[in-house]
Amino acid sequence: MYKNCITDVSGILVGQASDHEALTGCTVILCGEGAVCGVEVRGSAPGTRETDLLEPHMLVDQVHGVFLAGGSAFGLAAGDGMMRYLEEHGIGFDVGVTKVPIVTGAVLFDLNIGSHRIRPDASMGYEACRQASQEKIKEGNIGAGTGATVGKILGHEQSMKGGIGSASIALDNGLVVGAIVAVNALGDIRDHHTGKIIAGAREKDTGALIDTCAYLKQHAHTSLAFKRDNTTIGTIATNARLTKAECKKLAQMAMNGLVKVISPFGSTLDGDTVFALSKGEYTADLNLLGIMAAEAMALAVNRAIKEAESVGSIPSSGDYLR
């Protein structure tokens, strides 16, 4: 049954764990016995784990899981929990004495929305793995999207709620490309179909949504102090058979979907990162896959925003534009 979710790709499982009081969490994408993986890091302030080994010239061909987490660099500890879970289940790179799981991932900054002393850790990563399934994922304020916010050009107080979302594109021949993304951008979020801003920075006095790119141009001669509290992180998965080099290119092409709906995207204050997983035997043109990946990613961003819920003084798109 088609779910319009990254779990429409056979063999891809997703699990999520959240702390709704501390407003942080993590999301894991498990690949069973492995998947070919590539990565594209577009933002200038990333927090990542084991991304060097994803380069095409590196030895290891497959990964066994990808995590997306809050907590800034502290949240990278969620990967330790994934490794423990996978090792316990006999999944990993066989080194004789044990199997070493190959786990990669990225984090976003959410320390300023809840409790900065509580971050995703190994226990949360392990619990997310325990919850993993091929069911349609919950979206919005859950997993890596629990503490996500968007539209921060005027400061955190005038931002709106981000979240996590997923979507997939499936063709009649059985080819599927799915996306999952945690949206925590500096910029505004635009509707995939209309281009209209659906979440972003708000005027302090009127509450009106501003256009972040227009604001930057209008204040070109003003000294603006922005914080590094952003980053959109996501994963593409497909049942097409790809090499590591092709997976990297697919991750790059998936970024086109983020460019369409996040404005601006890939700033010096974002750590925007996308992974691409290949787990299947379909043969497909890489350009077609790139088109599907970009569309799935854009739709997943919109899902994240539309399913997000207000937290404290930070409104959601659904509440604000109602």
Short mmCIF file of C-alpha atoms in Angstrom, two decimals:
data_model
loop_
_atom_site.label_atom_id
_atom_site.label_comp_id
_atom_site.label_asym_id
_atom_site.label_seq_id
_atom_site.Cartn_x
_atom_site.Cartn_y
_atom_site.Cartn_z
CA MET A 1 0.00 0.00 0.00
CA TYR A 2 1.36 3.39 -1.04
CA LYS A 3 2.01 5.60 2.00
CA ASN A 4 3.56 8.74 0.43
CA CYS A 5 6.52 8.22 2.75
CA ILE A 6 10.18 7.23 2.54
CA THR A 7 9.16 3.81 3.88
CA ASP A 8 7.56 3.13 0.49
CA VAL A 9 11.10 2.08 -0.48
CA SER A 10 11.35 -1.60 0.38
CA GLY A 11 13.83 -2.37 3.14
CA ILE A 12 13.85 1.15 4.59
CA LEU A 13 12.62 1.43 8.18
CA VAL A 14 12.18 4.64 10.18
CA GLY A 15 12.04 5.06 13.95
CA GLN A 16 11.72 8.19 16.07
CA ALA A 17 12.22 9.19 19.70
CA SER A 18 11.40 12.53 21.31
CA ASP A 19 11.58 14.44 24.55
CA HIS A 20 8.59 16.76 24.33
CA GLU A 21 9.51 18.62 27.50
CA ALA A 22 13.10 19.34 26.50
CA LEU A 23 11.90 19.76 22.88
CA THR A 24 14.46 17.63 21.11
CA GLY A 25 14.63 14.22 19.48
CA CYS A 26 16.12 11.98 16.84
CA THR A 27 15.01 10.06 13.77
CA VAL A 28 16.73 6.94 12.44
CA ILE A 29 16.61 5.41 8.98
CA LEU A 30 17.62 1.74 9.08
CA CYS A 31 18.80 -0.09 5.95
CA GLY A 32 18.75 -3.72 7.10
CA GLU A 33 21.81 -5.48 5.72
CA GLY A 34 23.04 -2.28 4.10
CA ALA A 35 22.52 0.33 1.41
CA VAL A 36 24.84 2.26 -0.86
CA CYS A 37 25.04 5.84 0.43
CA GLY A 38 26.18 9.26 -0.73
CA VAL A 39 26.00 12.68 0.90
CA GLU A 40 25.91 16.34 -0.03
CA VAL A 41 26.73 19.04 2.52
CA ARG A 42 25.55 22.42 1.23
CA GLY A 43 25.47 24.58 4.35
CA SER A 44 28.62 26.03 5.91
CA ALA A 45 27.92 25.04 9.52
CA PRO A 46 27.31 21.26 9.46
CA GLY A 47 27.41 18.73 12.26
CA THR A 48 27.93 15.25 10.82
CA ARG A 49 29.23 11.76 11.56
CA GLU A 50 31.18 9.44 9.24
CA THR A 51 30.56 11.45 6.08
CA ASP A 52 34.14 11.09 4.82
CA LEU A 53 33.67 7.37 4.22
CA LEU A 54 30.75 8.13 1.89
CA GLU A 55 33.05 9.64 -0.73
CA PRO A 56 33.20 7.40 -3.83
CA HIS A 57 36.91 6.62 -3.45
CA MET A 58 36.57 5.33 0.13
CA LEU A 59 36.64 1.59 0.89
CA VAL A 60 33.27 0.91 2.57
CA ASP A 61 30.47 0.53 0.01
CA GLN A 62 27.42 0.46 2.25
CA VAL A 63 25.95 1.93 5.42
CA HIS A 64 23.50 0.28 7.80
CA GLY A 65 21.75 3.36 9.12
CA VAL A 66 21.41 7.13 8.97
CA PHE A 67 20.32 9.33 11.86
CA LEU A 68 18.92 12.86 11.94
CA ALA A 69 19.01 14.47 15.39
CA GLY A 70 18.64 17.66 17.36
CA GLY A 71 21.08 18.71 20.04
CA SER A 72 23.70 20.32 17.83
CA ALA A 73 27.06 18.49 18.06
CA PHE A 74 25.93 16.81 21.29
CA GLY A 75 23.26 14.99 19.29
CA LEU A 76 25.87 13.05 17.33
CA ALA A 77 25.88 10.69 20.32
CA ALA A 78 22.59 9.24 19.02
CA GLY A 79 24.71 7.33 16.51
CA ASP A 80 26.28 5.35 19.35
CA GLY A 81 22.86 4.01 20.28
CA MET A 82 22.23 3.01 16.68
CA MET A 83 25.51 1.13 16.60
CA ARG A 84 24.68 -0.77 19.79
CA TYR A 85 21.24 -1.72 18.48
CA LEU A 86 22.56 -2.89 15.10
CA GLU A 87 25.45 -4.85 16.62
CA GLU A 88 23.00 -6.63 18.94
CA HIS A 89 21.01 -7.64 15.86
CA GLY A 90 24.07 -8.92 13.99
CA ILE A 91 24.09 -6.11 11.45
CA GLY A 92 27.34 -4.52 10.34
CA PHE A 93 30.64 -4.84 8.50
CA ASP A 94 32.08 -8.24 9.35
CA VAL A 95 35.54 -7.90 10.91
CA GLY A 96 35.75 -11.47 12.21
CA VAL A 97 35.39 -10.89 15.95
CA THR A 98 32.17 -8.89 15.53
CA LYS A 99 30.15 -6.90 13.03
CA VAL A 100 30.78 -3.16 13.01
CA PRO A 101 27.69 -1.18 11.96
CA ILE A 102 28.41 1.68 9.58
CA VAL A 103 26.29 4.56 10.82
CA THR A 104 26.27 8.08 9.43
CA GLY A 105 24.14 11.08 10.29
CA ALA A 106 23.70 14.80 10.83
CA VAL A 107 22.40 17.11 13.54
CA LEU A 108 20.52 20.39 13.78
CA PHE A 109 20.56 23.13 16.41
CA ASP A 110 17.56 23.16 18.79
CA LEU A 111 19.29 23.98 22.08
CA ASN A 112 17.54 27.34 22.43
CA ILE A 113 13.93 26.19 22.26
CA GLY A 114 13.68 23.69 25.13
CA SER A 115 16.25 22.55 27.68
CA HIS A 116 19.79 22.93 26.37
CA ARG A 117 20.95 20.41 28.98
CA ILE A 118 18.94 17.53 27.50
CA ARG A 119 20.07 16.36 24.08
CA PRO A 120 19.68 13.22 21.95
CA ASP A 121 22.08 10.61 23.31
CA ALA A 122 22.87 6.93 22.84
CA SER A 123 19.76 5.91 24.77
CA MET A 124 17.52 8.00 22.53
CA GLY A 125 19.21 6.67 19.40
CA TYR A 126 18.71 3.11 20.64
CA GLU A 127 15.03 3.76 21.45
CA ALA A 128 14.43 5.24 18.01
CA CYS A 129 15.84 2.04 16.50
CA ARG A 130 13.50 -0.05 18.68
CA GLN A 131 10.57 1.92 17.25
CA ALA A 132 11.66 1.51 13.63
CA SER A 133 9.14 0.11 11.17
CA GLN A 134 7.95 0.39 7.57
CA GLU A 135 4.78 2.17 8.65
CA LYS A 136 4.04 5.72 7.53
CA ILE A 137 5.93 8.02 9.89
CA LYS A 138 4.44 10.58 12.24
CA GLU A 139 5.28 14.10 11.11
CA GLY A 140 5.70 17.56 12.61
CA ASN A 141 6.87 17.83 16.22
CA ILE A 142 8.51 14.45 16.55
CA GLY A 143 11.96 12.95 16.20
CA ALA A 144 14.52 15.36 14.79
CA GLY A 145 11.71 17.83 14.13
CA THR A 146 10.64 18.12 17.79
CA GLY A 147 12.54 21.36 18.44
CA ALA A 148 12.94 22.59 14.87
CA THR A 149 12.09 26.19 13.96
CA VAL A 150 12.23 28.26 10.76
CA GLY A 151 12.44 31.91 9.72
CA LYS A 152 15.05 33.22 12.14
CA ILE A 153 16.37 36.30 10.36
CA LEU A 154 14.76 38.54 13.04
CA GLY A 155 15.70 36.29 15.93
CA HIS A 156 14.31 33.21 17.58
CA GLU A 157 11.39 35.12 19.14
CA GLN A 158 9.97 35.96 15.71
CA SER A 159 10.45 32.53 14.15
CA MET A 160 7.86 29.81 13.46
CA LYS A 161 7.71 26.09 14.14
CA GLY A 162 9.51 23.65 11.88
CA GLY A 163 9.30 19.88 12.02
CA ILE A 164 9.92 16.61 10.23
CA GLY A 165 8.12 15.42 7.13
CA SER A 166 8.26 12.70 4.51
CA ALA A 167 6.99 12.08 0.97
CA SER A 168 7.62 9.74 -1.94
CA ILE A 169 7.25 9.63 -5.70
CA ALA A 170 6.31 6.27 -7.23
CA LEU A 171 6.10 5.47 -10.94
CA ASP A 172 3.97 2.84 -12.66
CA ASN A 173 7.03 0.70 -13.40
CA GLY A 174 7.70 0.22 -9.66
CA LEU A 175 10.46 2.82 -9.29
CA VAL A 176 10.24 4.72 -5.99
CA VAL A 177 12.12 7.66 -4.52
CA GLY A 178 11.29 8.73 -0.96
CA ALA A 179 12.43 11.63 1.20
CA ILE A 180 12.50 12.47 4.89
CA VAL A 181 13.61 15.88 6.17
CA ALA A 182 13.91 17.78 9.44
CA VAL A 183 13.31 21.47 8.67
CA ASN A 184 15.16 23.92 10.90
CA ALA A 185 16.05 26.64 8.41
CA LEU A 186 17.24 30.22 8.74
CA GLY A 187 15.02 31.07 5.79
CA ASP A 188 11.32 31.08 4.96
CA ILE A 189 9.36 28.07 3.75
CA ARG A 190 7.39 28.37 0.53
CA ASP A 191 4.54 26.25 -0.78
CA HIS A 192 5.83 23.79 -3.36
CA HIS A 193 2.99 24.53 -5.78
CA THR A 194 2.25 28.26 -5.34
CA GLY A 195 5.53 29.72 -4.10
CA LYS A 196 3.68 31.49 -1.29
CA ILE A 197 5.48 31.79 2.07
CA ILE A 198 3.76 29.44 4.53
CA ALA A 199 6.17 29.86 7.46
CA GLY A 200 9.01 32.21 8.26
CA ALA A 201 10.12 35.30 10.11
CA ARG A 202 7.40 37.62 11.46
CA GLU A 203 7.28 41.37 11.98
CA LYS A 204 7.45 42.17 15.68
CA ASP A 205 4.69 44.80 15.70
CA THR A 206 2.27 43.61 13.01
CA GLY A 207 3.02 39.89 13.06
CA ALA A 208 3.08 39.87 9.26
CA LEU A 209 5.32 37.36 7.50
CA ILE A 210 8.33 39.00 5.92
CA ASP A 211 10.32 37.88 2.88
CA THR A 212 13.76 37.03 4.29
CA CYS A 213 15.63 37.51 0.99
CA ALA A 214 13.92 40.87 0.41
CA TYR A 215 14.71 41.89 3.99
CA LEU A 216 18.40 41.12 3.51
CA LYS A 217 18.53 43.23 0.35
CA GLN A 218 16.72 46.11 2.02
CA HIS A 219 19.20 46.05 4.93
CA ALA A 220 22.38 45.59 2.91
CA HIS A 221 24.14 48.42 4.76
CA THR A 222 23.03 47.31 8.21
CA SER A 223 25.19 45.24 10.54
CA LEU A 224 23.13 42.11 11.13
CA ALA A 225 24.14 39.59 13.77
CA PHE A 226 22.70 36.14 13.01
CA LYS A 227 23.12 33.05 15.12
CA ARG A 228 24.20 29.59 14.00
CA ASP A 229 20.96 27.98 15.17
CA ASN A 230 19.77 26.61 11.84
CA THR A 231 20.15 23.57 9.51
CA THR A 232 17.87 21.39 7.39
CA ILE A 233 18.89 17.73 7.28
CA GLY A 234 17.34 14.91 5.32
CA THR A 235 17.65 11.59 3.52
CA ILE A 236 16.60 10.35 0.09
CA ALA A 237 16.06 6.63 -0.54
CA THR A 238 15.38 4.77 -3.77
CA ASN A 239 14.89 1.22 -4.95
CA ALA A 240 17.09 1.94 -7.97
CA ARG A 241 20.56 0.36 -8.07
CA LEU A 242 23.23 3.07 -7.82
CA THR A 243 26.95 3.38 -7.18
CA LYS A 244 28.36 5.57 -4.41
CA ALA A 245 29.20 8.27 -6.95
CA GLU A 246 25.65 8.17 -8.30
CA CYS A 247 24.25 8.36 -4.75
CA LYS A 248 26.29 11.49 -4.14
CA LYS A 249 24.93 13.03 -7.32
CA LEU A 250 21.40 12.06 -6.30
CA ALA A 251 21.89 13.81 -2.96
CA GLN A 252 23.07 16.91 -4.84
CA MET A 253 20.05 16.83 -7.14
CA ALA A 254 17.69 16.34 -4.19
CA MET A 255 18.96 19.68 -2.89
CA ASN A 256 17.15 21.31 -5.83
CA GLY A 257 13.88 20.58 -4.04
CA LEU A 258 15.12 22.34 -0.92
CA VAL A 259 16.18 25.37 -2.96
CA LYS A 260 12.64 25.61 -4.31
CA VAL A 261 10.89 25.72 -0.93
CA ILE A 262 13.49 27.17 1.48
CA SER A 263 14.50 30.78 0.91
CA PRO A 264 17.38 31.41 1.34
CA PHE A 265 18.91 27.94 1.39
CA GLY A 266 22.43 26.74 2.16
CA SER A 267 23.56 29.88 3.96
CA THR A 268 26.79 30.23 5.91
CA LEU A 269 24.69 29.83 9.06
CA ASP A 270 22.98 26.59 8.03
CA GLY A 271 24.49 23.10 8.06
CA ASP A 272 22.19 21.76 5.35
CA THR A 273 22.99 18.10 4.62
CA VAL A 274 21.25 15.43 2.54
CA PHE A 275 22.06 11.70 2.39
CA ALA A 276 21.01 9.42 -0.47
CA LEU A 277 20.44 5.69 -0.06
CA SER A 278 20.22 3.09 -2.82
CA LYS A 279 18.60 -0.18 -1.82
CA GLY A 280 17.12 -2.06 -4.75
CA GLU A 281 17.61 -3.57 -8.17
CA TYR A 282 15.68 -1.25 -10.49
CA THR A 283 17.56 0.30 -13.39
CA ALA A 284 16.80 3.99 -13.88
CA ASP A 285 18.27 7.11 -15.43
CA LEU A 286 20.00 9.21 -12.80
CA ASN A 287 18.46 12.42 -14.15
CA LEU A 288 14.98 10.97 -13.72
CA LEU A 289 15.84 9.94 -10.17
CA GLY A 290 17.12 13.45 -9.50
CA ILE A 291 13.85 14.98 -10.65
CA MET A 292 11.90 12.58 -8.43
CA ALA A 293 14.21 13.22 -5.47
CA ALA A 294 13.87 17.01 -5.73
CA GLU A 295 10.09 16.78 -5.89
CA ALA A 296 9.90 14.34 -2.97
CA MET A 297 12.18 16.54 -0.87
CA ALA A 298 10.17 19.69 -1.57
CA LEU A 299 6.92 17.91 -0.70
CA ALA A 300 8.48 16.51 2.49
CA VAL A 301 9.48 20.02 3.61
CA ASN A 302 5.92 21.22 3.09
CA ARG A 303 4.60 18.21 5.01
CA ALA A 304 6.93 19.01 7.91
CA ILE A 305 5.66 22.59 8.13
CA LYS A 306 1.97 21.79 7.66
CA GLU A 307 2.03 19.02 10.29
CA ALA A 308 4.00 21.05 12.85
CA GLU A 309 2.24 22.28 15.99
CA SER A 310 2.74 25.51 17.93
CA VAL A 311 5.07 25.40 20.94
CA GLY A 312 4.81 28.13 23.57
CA SER A 313 5.10 31.49 21.82
CA ILE A 314 6.33 29.93 18.58
CA PRO A 315 3.36 29.50 16.22
CA SER A 316 2.89 26.81 13.62
CA SER A 317 1.90 27.52 10.04
CA GLY A 318 -1.49 25.90 10.60
CA ASP A 319 -2.29 28.13 13.56
CA TYR A 320 -0.78 31.30 12.12
CA LEU A 321 -2.37 31.22 8.69
CA ARG A 322 -5.70 29.77 9.76
#
